[in-house]
GROMACS .gro file of C-alpha atoms in nm:
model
  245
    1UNK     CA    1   1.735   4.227  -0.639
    2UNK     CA    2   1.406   4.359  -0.780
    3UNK     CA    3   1.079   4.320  -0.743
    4UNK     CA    4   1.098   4.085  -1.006
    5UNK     CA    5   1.367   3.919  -0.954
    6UNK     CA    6   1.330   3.856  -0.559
    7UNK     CA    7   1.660   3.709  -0.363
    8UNK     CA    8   1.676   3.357  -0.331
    9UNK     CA    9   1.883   3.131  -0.184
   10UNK     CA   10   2.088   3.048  -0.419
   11UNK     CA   11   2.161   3.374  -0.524
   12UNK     CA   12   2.261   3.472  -0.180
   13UNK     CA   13   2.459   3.180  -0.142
   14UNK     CA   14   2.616   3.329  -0.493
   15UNK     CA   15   2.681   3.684  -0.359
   16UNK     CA   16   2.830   3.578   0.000
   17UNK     CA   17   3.046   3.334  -0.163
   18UNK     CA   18   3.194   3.646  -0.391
   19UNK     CA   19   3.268   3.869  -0.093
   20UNK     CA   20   3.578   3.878   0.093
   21UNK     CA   21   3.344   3.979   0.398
   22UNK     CA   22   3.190   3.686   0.454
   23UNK     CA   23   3.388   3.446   0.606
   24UNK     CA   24   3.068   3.180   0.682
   25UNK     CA   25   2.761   3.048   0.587
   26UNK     CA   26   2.505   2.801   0.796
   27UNK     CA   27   2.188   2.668   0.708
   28UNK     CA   28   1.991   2.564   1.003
   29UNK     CA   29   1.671   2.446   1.036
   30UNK     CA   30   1.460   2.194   0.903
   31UNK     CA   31   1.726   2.197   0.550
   32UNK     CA   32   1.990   2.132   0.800
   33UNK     CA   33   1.771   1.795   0.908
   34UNK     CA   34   1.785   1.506   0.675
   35UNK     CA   35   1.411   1.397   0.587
   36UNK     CA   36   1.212   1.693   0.745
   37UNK     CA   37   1.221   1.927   0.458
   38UNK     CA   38   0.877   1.956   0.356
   39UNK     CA   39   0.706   2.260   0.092
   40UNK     CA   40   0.662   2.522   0.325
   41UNK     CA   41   1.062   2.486   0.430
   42UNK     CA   42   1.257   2.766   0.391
   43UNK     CA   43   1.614   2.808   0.395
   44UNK     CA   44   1.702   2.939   0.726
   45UNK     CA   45   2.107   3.124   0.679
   46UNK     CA   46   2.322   3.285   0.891
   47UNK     CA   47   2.555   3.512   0.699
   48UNK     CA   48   2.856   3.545   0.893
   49UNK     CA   49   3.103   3.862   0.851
   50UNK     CA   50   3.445   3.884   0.958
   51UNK     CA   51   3.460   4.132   1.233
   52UNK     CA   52   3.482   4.473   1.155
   53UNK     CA   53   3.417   4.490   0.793
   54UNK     CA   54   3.184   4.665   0.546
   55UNK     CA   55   2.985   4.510   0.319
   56UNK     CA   56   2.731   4.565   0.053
   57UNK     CA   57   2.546   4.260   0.230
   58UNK     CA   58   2.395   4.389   0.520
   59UNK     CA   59   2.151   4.584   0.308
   60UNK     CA   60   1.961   4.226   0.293
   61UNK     CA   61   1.951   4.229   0.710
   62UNK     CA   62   1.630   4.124   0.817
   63UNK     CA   63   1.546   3.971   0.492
   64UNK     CA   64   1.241   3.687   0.522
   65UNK     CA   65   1.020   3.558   0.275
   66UNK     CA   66   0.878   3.202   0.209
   67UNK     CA   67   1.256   3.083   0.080
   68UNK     CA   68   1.459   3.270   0.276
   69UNK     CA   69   1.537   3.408   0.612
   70UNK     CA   70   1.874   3.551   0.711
   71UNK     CA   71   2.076   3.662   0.962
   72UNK     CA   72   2.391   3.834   0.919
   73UNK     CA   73   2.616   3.880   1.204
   74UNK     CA   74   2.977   3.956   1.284
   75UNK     CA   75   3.147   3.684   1.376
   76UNK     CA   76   3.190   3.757   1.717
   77UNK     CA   77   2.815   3.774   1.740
   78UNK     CA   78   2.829   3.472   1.582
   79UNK     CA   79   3.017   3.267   1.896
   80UNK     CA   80   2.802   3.415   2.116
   81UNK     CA   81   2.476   3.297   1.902
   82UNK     CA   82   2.287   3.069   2.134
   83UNK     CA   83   2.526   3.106   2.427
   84UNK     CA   84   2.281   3.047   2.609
   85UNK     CA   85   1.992   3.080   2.395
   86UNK     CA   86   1.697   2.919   2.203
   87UNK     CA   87   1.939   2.942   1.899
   88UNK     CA   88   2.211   2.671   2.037
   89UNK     CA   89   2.007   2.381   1.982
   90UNK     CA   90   1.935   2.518   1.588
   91UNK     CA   91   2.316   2.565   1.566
   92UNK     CA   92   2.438   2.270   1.725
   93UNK     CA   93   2.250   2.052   1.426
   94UNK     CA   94   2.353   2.352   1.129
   95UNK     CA   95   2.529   2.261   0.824
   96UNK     CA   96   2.833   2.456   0.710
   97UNK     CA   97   2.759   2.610   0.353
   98UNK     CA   98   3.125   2.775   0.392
   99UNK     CA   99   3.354   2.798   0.622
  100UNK     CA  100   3.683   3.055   0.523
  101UNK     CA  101   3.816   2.980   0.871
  102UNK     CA  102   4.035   2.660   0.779
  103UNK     CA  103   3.720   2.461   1.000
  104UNK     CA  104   3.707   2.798   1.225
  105UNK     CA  105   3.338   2.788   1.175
  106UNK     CA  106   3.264   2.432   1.243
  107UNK     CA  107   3.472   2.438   1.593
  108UNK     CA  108   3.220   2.689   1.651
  109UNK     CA  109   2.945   2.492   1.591
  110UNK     CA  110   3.123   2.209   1.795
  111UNK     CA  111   3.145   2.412   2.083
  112UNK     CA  112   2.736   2.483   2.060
  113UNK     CA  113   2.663   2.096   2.094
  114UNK     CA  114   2.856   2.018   2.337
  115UNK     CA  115   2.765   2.152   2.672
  116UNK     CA  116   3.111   2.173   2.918
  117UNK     CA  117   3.095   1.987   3.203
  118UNK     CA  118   3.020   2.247   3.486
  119UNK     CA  119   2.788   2.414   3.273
  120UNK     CA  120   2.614   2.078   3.228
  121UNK     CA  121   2.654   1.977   3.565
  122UNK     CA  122   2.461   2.325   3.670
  123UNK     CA  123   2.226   2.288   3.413
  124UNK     CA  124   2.112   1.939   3.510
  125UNK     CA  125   2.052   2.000   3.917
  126UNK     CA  126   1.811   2.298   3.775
  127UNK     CA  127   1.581   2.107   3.552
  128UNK     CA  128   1.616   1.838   3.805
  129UNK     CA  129   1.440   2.053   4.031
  130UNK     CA  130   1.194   2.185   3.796
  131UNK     CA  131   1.058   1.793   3.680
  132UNK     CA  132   1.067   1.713   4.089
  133UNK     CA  133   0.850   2.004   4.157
  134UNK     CA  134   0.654   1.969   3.863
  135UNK     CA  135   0.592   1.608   3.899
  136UNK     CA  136   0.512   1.614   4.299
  137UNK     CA  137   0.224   1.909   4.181
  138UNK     CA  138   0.109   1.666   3.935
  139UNK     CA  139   0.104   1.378   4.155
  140UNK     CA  140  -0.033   1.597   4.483
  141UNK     CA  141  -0.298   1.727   4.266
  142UNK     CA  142  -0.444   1.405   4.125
  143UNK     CA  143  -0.420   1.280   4.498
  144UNK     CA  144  -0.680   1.563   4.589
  145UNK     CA  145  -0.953   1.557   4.236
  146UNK     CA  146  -0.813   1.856   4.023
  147UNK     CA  147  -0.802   1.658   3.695
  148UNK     CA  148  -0.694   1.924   3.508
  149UNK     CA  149  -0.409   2.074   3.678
  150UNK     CA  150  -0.244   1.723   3.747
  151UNK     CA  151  -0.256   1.708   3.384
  152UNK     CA  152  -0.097   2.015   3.314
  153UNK     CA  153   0.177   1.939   3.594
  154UNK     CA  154   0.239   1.655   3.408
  155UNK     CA  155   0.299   1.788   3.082
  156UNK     CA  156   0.558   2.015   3.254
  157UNK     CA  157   0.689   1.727   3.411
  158UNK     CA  158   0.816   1.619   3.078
  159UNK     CA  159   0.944   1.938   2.963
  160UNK     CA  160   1.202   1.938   3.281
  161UNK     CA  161   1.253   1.585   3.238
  162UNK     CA  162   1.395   1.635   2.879
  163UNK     CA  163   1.587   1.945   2.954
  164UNK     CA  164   1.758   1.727   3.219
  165UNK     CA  165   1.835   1.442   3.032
  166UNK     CA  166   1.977   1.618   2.739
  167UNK     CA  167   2.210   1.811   3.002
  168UNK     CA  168   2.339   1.498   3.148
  169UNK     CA  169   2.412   1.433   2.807
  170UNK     CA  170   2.630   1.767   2.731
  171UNK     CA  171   2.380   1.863   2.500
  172UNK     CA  172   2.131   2.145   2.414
  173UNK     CA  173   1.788   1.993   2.397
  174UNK     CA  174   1.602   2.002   2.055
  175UNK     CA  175   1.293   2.192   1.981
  176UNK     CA  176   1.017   1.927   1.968
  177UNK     CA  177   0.966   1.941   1.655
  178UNK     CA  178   1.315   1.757   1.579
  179UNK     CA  179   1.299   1.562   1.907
  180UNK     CA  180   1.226   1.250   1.736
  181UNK     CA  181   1.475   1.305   1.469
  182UNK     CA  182   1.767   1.385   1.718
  183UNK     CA  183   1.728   1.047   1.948
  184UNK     CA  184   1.644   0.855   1.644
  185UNK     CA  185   1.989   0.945   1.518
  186UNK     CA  186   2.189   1.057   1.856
  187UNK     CA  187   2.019   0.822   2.150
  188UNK     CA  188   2.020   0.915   2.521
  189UNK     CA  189   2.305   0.656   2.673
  190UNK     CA  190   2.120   0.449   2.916
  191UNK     CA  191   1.747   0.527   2.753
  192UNK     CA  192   1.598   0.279   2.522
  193UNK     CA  193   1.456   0.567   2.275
  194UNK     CA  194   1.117   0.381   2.208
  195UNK     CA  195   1.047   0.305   2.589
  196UNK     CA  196   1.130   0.696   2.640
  197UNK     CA  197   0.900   0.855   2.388
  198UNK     CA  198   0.599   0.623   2.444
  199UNK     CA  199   0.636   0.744   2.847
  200UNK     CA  200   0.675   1.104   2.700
  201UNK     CA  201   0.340   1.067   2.472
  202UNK     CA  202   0.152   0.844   2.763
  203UNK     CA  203   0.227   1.068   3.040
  204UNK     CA  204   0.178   1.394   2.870
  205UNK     CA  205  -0.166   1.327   2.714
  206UNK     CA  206  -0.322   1.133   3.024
  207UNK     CA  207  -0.085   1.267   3.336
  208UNK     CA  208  -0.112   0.880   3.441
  209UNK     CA  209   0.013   0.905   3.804
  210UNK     CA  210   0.169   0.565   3.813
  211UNK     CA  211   0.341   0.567   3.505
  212UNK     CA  212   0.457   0.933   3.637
  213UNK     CA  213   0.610   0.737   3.939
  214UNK     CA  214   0.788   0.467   3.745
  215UNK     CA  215   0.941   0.707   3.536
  216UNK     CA  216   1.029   0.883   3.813
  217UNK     CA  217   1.238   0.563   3.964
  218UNK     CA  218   1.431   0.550   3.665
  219UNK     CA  219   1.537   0.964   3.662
  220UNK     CA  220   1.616   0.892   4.013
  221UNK     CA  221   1.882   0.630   3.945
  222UNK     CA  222   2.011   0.821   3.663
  223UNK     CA  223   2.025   1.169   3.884
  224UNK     CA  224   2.205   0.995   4.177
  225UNK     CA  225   2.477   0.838   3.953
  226UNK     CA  226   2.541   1.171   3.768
  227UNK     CA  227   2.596   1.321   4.149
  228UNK     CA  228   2.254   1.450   4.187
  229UNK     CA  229   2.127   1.320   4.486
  230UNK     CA  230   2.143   1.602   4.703
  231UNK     CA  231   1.913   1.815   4.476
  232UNK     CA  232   1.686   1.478   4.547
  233UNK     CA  233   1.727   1.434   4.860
  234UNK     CA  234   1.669   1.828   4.988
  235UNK     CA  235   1.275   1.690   4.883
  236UNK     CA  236   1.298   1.500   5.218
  237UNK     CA  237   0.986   1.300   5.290
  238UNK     CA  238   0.791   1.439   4.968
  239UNK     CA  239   1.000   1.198   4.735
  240UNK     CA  240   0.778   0.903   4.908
  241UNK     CA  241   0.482   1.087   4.688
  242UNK     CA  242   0.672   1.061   4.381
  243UNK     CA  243   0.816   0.698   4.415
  244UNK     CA  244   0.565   0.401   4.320
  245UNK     CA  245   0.332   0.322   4.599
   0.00000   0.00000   0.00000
């Protein structure tokens, strides 16, 4: 492409689908979301090549302008894409553009939303940790007048809390950006979505202690029935901070 005539996305789309190389394309992003596609969107593609191949493609590695950003990658790179990784959430929620794998590319895709079960289960007494510790600071801190840091506590709280939740759910947690789009369309089991997100908003704006502490009676139930209790219980007589007074 010239100066002139600068890629787009359909053209790449036009190009990969001519080569033997390519044996995938997946649009992720906001394109990939139904309703969040706004002006400045771009079309965010991963190129996938079969492994060990040439190809007149990768001279467009790196490419990025306001339409278009790939990434080309073998496909063995491509399995490992977000494994872990800030990518796996992107991927989970990507839409196949083509898939020369007889659905090879879309049990790839499968295998990036769905967290297995140790890996989940390991995931889960981590960020459990992280929102105890976080909320205790929060809670400890309002306790002795610093405003400001229980605040901040707080909004870490939440970040924890959300990590854990999705991993009790076997699934990567969305950026937040698309949080409302995923539970609107994919609910946490056991979480009425509305009561969730107006704690989320509530807490993380005001650090309210008490409504830090119901919340917190509620992750508690949920942590101990997913076989949590012993990360919970290692807090010893500190949970009595966190628990509504």
């Amino acid at each position: 492409m010239t100066a002139e005539q600068p890629l787009t996305y359909d053209a790449l789309v036009e190009l990969a689908t001519a080569d033997p190389a390519v044996v995938g394309l997946v649009l992720k992003g906001s394109r990939a979301h139904d309703g969040m596609i706004t002006r400045h969107s771009d079309h965010d593609l991963y190129v996938v090549l079969a492994d060990d191949v040439t190809t007149d493609l990768t001279r467009f590695a790196g490419h990025r302008t306001a339409d278009l950003d790939l990434v080309i990658v073998s496909l063995t790179e491509f399995r490992a894409a977000g494994m872990p990784g800030f990518e796996r959430y992107a991927l989970a929620r990507a839409q196949i553009v083509l898939d020369r794998l007889d659905g090879g590319i879309a049990r790839i895709l499968a295998d990036k939303a769905r967290l297995d079960a140790d890996e989940a289960f390991q995931s889960a007494r981590g960020w459990l940790d992280a929102y105890a510790n976080s909320l205790y600071r929060s809670v400890k801190n309002h306790r002795d007048g610093q405003a400001l840091a229980a605040r901040l506590d707080a909004a870490d709280s939440i970040r924890f809390l959300l990590e854990l939740l999705f991993a009790l759910d076997r699934r990567p947690r969305p950026y937040n950006k698309y949080l409302e789009w995923e539970l609107d369309r994919h609910p946490l089991p056991g979480w009425h979505t509305d009561v969730l997100f107006r704690a989320v908003d509530h807490i993380s704006a005001t650090g309210d202690v008490s409504r830090q502490r119901h919340l917190f009676t509620l992750v508690e139930a949920v942590a101990r029935e997913a076989g949590l209790g012993e990360v919970l219980d290692a807090w010893g007589e500190d949970l009595d901070l966190m628990r509504p007074q």
